[in-house]
Coordinates of C-alpha atoms in Angstrom, one line a residue:
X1 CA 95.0 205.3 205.2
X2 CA 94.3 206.8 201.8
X3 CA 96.4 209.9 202.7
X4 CA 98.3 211.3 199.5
X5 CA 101.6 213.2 199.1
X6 CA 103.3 215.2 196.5
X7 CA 106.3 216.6 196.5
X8 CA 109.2 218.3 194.9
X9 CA 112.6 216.9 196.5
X10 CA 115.8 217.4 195.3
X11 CA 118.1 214.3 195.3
X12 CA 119.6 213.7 198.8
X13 CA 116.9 215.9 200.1
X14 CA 114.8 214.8 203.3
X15 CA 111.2 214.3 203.0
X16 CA 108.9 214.2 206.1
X17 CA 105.6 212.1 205.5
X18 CA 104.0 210.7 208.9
X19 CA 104.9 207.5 209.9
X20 CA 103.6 204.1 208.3
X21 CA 103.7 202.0 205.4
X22 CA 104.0 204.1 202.0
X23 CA 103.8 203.1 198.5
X24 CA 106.3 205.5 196.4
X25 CA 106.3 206.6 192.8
X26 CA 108.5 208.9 191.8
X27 CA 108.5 210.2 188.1
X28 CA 110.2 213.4 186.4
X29 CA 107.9 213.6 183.3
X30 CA 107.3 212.2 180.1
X31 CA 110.4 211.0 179.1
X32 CA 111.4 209.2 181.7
X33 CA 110.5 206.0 183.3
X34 CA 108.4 205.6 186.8
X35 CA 110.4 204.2 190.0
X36 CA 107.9 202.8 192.4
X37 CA 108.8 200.7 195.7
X38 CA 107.5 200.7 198.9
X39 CA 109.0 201.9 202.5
X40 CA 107.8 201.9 205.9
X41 CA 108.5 205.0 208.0
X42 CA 108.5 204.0 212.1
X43 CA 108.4 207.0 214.3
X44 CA 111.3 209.0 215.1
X45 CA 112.9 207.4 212.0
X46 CA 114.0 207.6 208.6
X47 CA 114.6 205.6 205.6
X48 CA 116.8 206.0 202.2
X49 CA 115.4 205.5 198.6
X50 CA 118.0 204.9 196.1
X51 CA 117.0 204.4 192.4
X52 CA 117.4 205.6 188.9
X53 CA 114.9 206.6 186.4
X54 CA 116.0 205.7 182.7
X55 CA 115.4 208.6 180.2
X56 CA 113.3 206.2 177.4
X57 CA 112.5 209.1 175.3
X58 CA 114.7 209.9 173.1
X59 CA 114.9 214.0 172.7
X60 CA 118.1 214.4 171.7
X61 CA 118.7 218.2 170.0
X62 CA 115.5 219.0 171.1
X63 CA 114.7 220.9 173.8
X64 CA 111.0 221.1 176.1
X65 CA 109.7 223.8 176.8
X66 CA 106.5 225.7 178.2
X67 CA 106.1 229.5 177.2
X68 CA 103.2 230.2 179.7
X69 CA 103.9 229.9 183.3
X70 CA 103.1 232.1 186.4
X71 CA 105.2 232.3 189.4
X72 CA 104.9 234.9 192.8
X73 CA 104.7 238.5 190.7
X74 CA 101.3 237.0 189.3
X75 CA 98.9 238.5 191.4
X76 CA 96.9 235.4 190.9
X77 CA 99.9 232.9 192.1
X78 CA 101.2 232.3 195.3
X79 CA 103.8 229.9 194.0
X80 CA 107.5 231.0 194.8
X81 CA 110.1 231.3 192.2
X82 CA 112.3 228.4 194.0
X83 CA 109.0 225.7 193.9
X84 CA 108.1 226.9 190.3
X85 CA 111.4 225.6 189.2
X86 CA 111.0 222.5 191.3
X87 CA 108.1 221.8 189.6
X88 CA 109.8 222.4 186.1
X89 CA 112.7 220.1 187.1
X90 CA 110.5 217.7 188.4
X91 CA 108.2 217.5 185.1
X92 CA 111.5 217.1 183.1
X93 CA 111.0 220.4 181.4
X94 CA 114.1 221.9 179.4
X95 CA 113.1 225.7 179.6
X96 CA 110.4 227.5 181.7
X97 CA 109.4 230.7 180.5
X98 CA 107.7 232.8 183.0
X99 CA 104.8 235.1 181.9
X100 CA 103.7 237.0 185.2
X101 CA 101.1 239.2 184.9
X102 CA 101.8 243.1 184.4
X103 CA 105.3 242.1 185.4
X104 CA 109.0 241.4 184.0
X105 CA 110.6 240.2 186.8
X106 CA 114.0 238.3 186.9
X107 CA 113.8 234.8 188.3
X108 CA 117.3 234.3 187.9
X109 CA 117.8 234.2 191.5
X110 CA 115.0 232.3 192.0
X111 CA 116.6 229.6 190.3
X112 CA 120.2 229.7 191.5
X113 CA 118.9 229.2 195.3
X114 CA 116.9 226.7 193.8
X115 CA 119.8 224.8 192.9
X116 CA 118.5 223.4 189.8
X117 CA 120.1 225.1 186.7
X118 CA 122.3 221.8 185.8
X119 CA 118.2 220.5 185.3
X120 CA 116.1 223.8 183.8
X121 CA 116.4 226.9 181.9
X122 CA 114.7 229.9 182.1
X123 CA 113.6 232.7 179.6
X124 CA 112.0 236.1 181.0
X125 CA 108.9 236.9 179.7
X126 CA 105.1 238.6 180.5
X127 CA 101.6 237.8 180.2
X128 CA 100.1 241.0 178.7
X129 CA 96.7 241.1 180.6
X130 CA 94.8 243.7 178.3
X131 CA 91.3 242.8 178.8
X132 CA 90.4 243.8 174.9
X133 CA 92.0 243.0 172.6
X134 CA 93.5 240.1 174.7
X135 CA 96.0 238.4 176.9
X136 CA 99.3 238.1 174.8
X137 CA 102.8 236.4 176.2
X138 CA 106.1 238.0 175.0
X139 CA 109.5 236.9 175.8
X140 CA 112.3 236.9 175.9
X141 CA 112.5 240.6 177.8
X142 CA 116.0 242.3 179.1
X143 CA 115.9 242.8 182.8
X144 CA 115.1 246.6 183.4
X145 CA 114.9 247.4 186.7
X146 CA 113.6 251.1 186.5
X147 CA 110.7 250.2 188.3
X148 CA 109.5 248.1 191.2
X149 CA 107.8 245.5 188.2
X150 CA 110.1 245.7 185.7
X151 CA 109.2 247.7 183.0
X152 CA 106.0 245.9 182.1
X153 CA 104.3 246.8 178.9
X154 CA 101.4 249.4 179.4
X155 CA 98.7 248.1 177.3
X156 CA 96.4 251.1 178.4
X157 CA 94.3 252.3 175.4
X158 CA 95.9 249.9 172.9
X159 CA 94.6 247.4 170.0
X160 CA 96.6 244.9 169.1
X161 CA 99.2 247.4 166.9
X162 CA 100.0 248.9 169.7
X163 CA 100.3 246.5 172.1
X164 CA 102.2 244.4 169.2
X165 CA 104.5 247.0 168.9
X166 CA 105.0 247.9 172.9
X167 CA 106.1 244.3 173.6
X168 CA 108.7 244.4 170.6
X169 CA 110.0 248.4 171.5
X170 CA 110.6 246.7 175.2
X171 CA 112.4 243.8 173.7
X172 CA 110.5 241.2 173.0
X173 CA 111.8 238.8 170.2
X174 CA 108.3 236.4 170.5
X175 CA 104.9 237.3 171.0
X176 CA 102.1 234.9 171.7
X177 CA 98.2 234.9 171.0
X178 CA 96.5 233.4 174.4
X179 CA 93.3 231.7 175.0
X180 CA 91.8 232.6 171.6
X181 CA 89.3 230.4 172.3
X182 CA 88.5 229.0 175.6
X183 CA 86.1 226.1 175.8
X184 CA 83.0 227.8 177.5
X185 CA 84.2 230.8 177.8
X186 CA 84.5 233.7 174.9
X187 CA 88.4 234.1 174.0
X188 CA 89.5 237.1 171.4
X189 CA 88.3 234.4 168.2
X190 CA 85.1 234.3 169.7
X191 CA 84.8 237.7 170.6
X192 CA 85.5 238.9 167.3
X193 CA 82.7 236.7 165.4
X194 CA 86.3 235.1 163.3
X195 CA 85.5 233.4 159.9
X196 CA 87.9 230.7 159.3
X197 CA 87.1 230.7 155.9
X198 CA 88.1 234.0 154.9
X199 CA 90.3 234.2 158.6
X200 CA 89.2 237.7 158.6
X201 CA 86.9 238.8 161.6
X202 CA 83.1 239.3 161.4
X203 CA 83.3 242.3 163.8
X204 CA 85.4 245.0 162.6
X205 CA 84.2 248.0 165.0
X206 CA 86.5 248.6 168.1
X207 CA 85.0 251.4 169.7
X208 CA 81.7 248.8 170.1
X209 CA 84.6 246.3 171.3
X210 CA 86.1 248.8 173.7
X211 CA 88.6 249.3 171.7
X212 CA 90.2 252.5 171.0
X213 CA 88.8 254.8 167.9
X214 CA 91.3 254.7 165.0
X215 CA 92.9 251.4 165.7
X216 CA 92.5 247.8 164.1
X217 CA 90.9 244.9 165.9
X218 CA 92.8 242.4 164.4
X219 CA 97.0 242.4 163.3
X220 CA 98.9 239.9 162.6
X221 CA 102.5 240.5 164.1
X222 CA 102.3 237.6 166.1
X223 CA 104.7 234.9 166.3
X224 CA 102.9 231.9 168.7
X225 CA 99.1 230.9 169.1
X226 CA 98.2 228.9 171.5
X227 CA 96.8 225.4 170.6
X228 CA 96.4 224.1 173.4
X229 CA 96.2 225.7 176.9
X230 CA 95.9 223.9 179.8
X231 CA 94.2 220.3 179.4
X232 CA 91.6 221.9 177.6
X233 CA 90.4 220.2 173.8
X234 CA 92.1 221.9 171.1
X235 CA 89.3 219.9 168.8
X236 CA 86.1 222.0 167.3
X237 CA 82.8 220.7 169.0
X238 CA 80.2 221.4 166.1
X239 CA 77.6 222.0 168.5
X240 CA 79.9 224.9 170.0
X241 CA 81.7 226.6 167.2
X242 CA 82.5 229.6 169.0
X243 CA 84.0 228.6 171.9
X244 CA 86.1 225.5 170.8
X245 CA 88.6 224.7 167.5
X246 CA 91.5 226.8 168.4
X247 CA 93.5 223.9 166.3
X248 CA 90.9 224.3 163.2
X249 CA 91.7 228.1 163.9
X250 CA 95.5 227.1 163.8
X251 CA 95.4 225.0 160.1
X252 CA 93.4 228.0 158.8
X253 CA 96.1 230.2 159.5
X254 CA 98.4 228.1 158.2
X255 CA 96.3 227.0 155.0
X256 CA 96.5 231.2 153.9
X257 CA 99.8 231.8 154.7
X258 CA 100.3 233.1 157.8
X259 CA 103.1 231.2 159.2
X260 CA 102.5 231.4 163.3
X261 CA 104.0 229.0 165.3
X262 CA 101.4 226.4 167.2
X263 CA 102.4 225.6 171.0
X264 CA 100.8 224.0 173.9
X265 CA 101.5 225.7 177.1
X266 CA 99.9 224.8 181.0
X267 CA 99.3 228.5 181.8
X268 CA 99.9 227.2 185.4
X269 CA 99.4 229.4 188.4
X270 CA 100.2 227.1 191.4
X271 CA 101.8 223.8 192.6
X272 CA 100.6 221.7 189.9
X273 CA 103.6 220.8 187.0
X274 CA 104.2 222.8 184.1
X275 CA 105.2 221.4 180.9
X276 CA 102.2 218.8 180.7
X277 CA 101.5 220.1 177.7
X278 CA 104.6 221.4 176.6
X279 CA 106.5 222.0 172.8
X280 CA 109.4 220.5 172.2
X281 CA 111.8 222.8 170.0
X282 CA 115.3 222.1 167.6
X283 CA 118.1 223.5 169.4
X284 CA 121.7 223.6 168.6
X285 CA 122.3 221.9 172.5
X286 CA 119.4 220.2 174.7
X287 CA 121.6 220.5 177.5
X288 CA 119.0 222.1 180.6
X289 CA 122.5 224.0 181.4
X290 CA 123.1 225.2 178.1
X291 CA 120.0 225.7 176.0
X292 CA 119.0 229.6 176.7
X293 CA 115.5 231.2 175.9
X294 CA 117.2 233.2 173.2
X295 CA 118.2 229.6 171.3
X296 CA 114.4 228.8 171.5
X297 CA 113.3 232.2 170.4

C-alpha cells in the first residue's frame, strides 16, 4: 500500500515489516551492486532472503571514508553509536570519523556491540562549534577521559590561531575547515568578504567580527576544506557569489600554493547514510578491519 521501509540489518538478522507482499532492494553503497526480489510476508510468519551483492567497483588500496559525522554526544543527534555504524556499514563506508559537537567521545564500544568492525573503521574526532571564526573538524584525538566529554577543545575567546593550535596541543593530527560557504546561508568565506583573487580576506577587523582584539581572522594551519558538504553544489552560482563556490574557493587555494586537502563529507546528524559523499583515500591496506584513522590521517 505505498508503505516504505528502511533498515539497517545485519546478515542473519530478523526484520519485522507487517504482513503482505513486499518488493526488496537491498544495496550497501556505491560500490556494490543492488539485490532486488520480491517476498510475501503472511501473518504470524516469516520468510528467508538469501543473496549476494557483487563489489563492481574496483577500490582496491583505497580506502572510503567520511571525516564529518555526528552520533548521540551531538546535542543535535539522537542517533546511537551502534545505528551510526550500521548506517556506515550499510553505505559501504571504510572509515567513519565521528565529529560530535563540544565532545571527544570514544565510540569504540559503540562499535564492538555493534558487531561490525570486520565491515567499518573508526577514527575519533570533534566538530569545533565556535560560532566566529567557525566550525572546524579535528581528528584523530586520544581518548582522555578527565572529564565527563572528553577533553573537548575550548574555543572560548579564540581566532583561528588559537583554536588552530588547541585542536593540535590536544592531539589532533588533521584539522578541517567546515561549511565555508553554505549555499544560502553566510559560511566563514562569506563572512569574511574572501577575494579569491588575492585569497586574502576583504574584512580584516575581528573585534567588528566578534572576534578577540589582537588575534588574526584568517590562518592557514589547516589541513582539510570542505568541498562539498552534504548534497549541497560545490559549483559557483554567478548570481550568488557569496554564498556558493566553495570548489572555485578550493582551486584558488591550490592555484597560490596552499596545499589543503579537498574532501566531501555528509555532516549527518541522524538515520540517513553517511558516506554519500565520501573521499576515497590511498592506504597501505583497504581492509575495513585493518585500515585505522591514523593510516588516513
Amino acid at each position: 500500500d505505498g508503505a516504505i521501509e528502511v533498515r539497517y540489518p545485519l546478515p542473519g538478522e530478523t526484520v519485522d515489516v507487517p504482513p503482505g507482499t513486499w518488493q526488496v532492494w537491498a544495496t550497501r553503497g556505491f560500490e556494490f551492486s543492488i539485490g532486488e526480489t520480491w517476498v510475501t510476508i503472511a501473518p504470524d510468519s516469516t520468510a528467508t532472503l538469501t543473496g549476494t551483492l557483487e563489489h563492481v567497483l574496483d577500490t582496491d588500496g583505497w580506502a572510503s571514508v567520511d571525516t564529518h559525522v555526528h552520533a548521540e554526544a551531538s546535542a543535535d543527534s539522537q542517533t546511537l553509536g551502534v545505528d551510526r555504524f550500521r548506517t556506515a556499514a550499510a553505505s559501504g563506508l571504510d572509515v567513519v570519523v565521528s565529529t560530535d559537537h563540544e565532545a571527544i567521545l570514544d565510540l569504540g564500544p559503540a562499535l564492538d556491540a555493534s558487531g561490525l568492525r570486520e565491515f567499518v573503521s573508526y577514527g575519533l574526532g570533534s566538530e569545533v562549534t565556535a560560532t566566529l571564526p567557525e566550525h572546524t573538524n579535528a581528528w584523530p584525538f586520544p581518548i582522555d577521559d578527565s572529564d565527563a566529554r572528553g577533553a573537548p577543545v575550548r574555543w572560548y575567546e579564540l581566532g583561528f590561531p588559537g583554536i588552530y593550535a588547541a585542536e593540535r596541543a590536544r592531539g589532533a593530527r588533521v584539522i578541517q575547515l567546515n561549511r565555508s560557504r553554505v549555499n544560502g546561508e553566510c559560511g566563514i568565506l562569506c563572512v569574511l568578504d574572501w577575494d579569491r583573487g588575492a585569497n586574502d580576506p576583504a574584512t580584516d577587523d575581528p573585534v567588528a567580527l566578534g572576534m578577540p582584539e589582537g588575534t588574526t581572522v584568517w590562518s592557514w594551519d589547516f589541513d582539510s576544506f570542505e568541498v562539498m558538504n552534504s548534497n549541497r553544489s560545490p559549483l559557483l552560482d554567478p548570481a550568488d557569489p557569496r554564498h556558493t563556490g566553495a570548489l572555485v574557493d578550493w582551486l584558488a587555494f591550490l592555484n597560490l600554493g596552499h596545499r589543503v586537502t579537498g574532501v566531501a563529507v555528509t555532516d549527518v546528524h541522524g538515520l540517513d547514510i553517511p558516506g554519500q559523499p565520501r573521499v576515497y583515500v590511498r592506504v597501505p591496506d583497504d581492509t575495513p578491519s585493518v585500515v585505522t584513522a591514523d593510516d588516513v590521517a
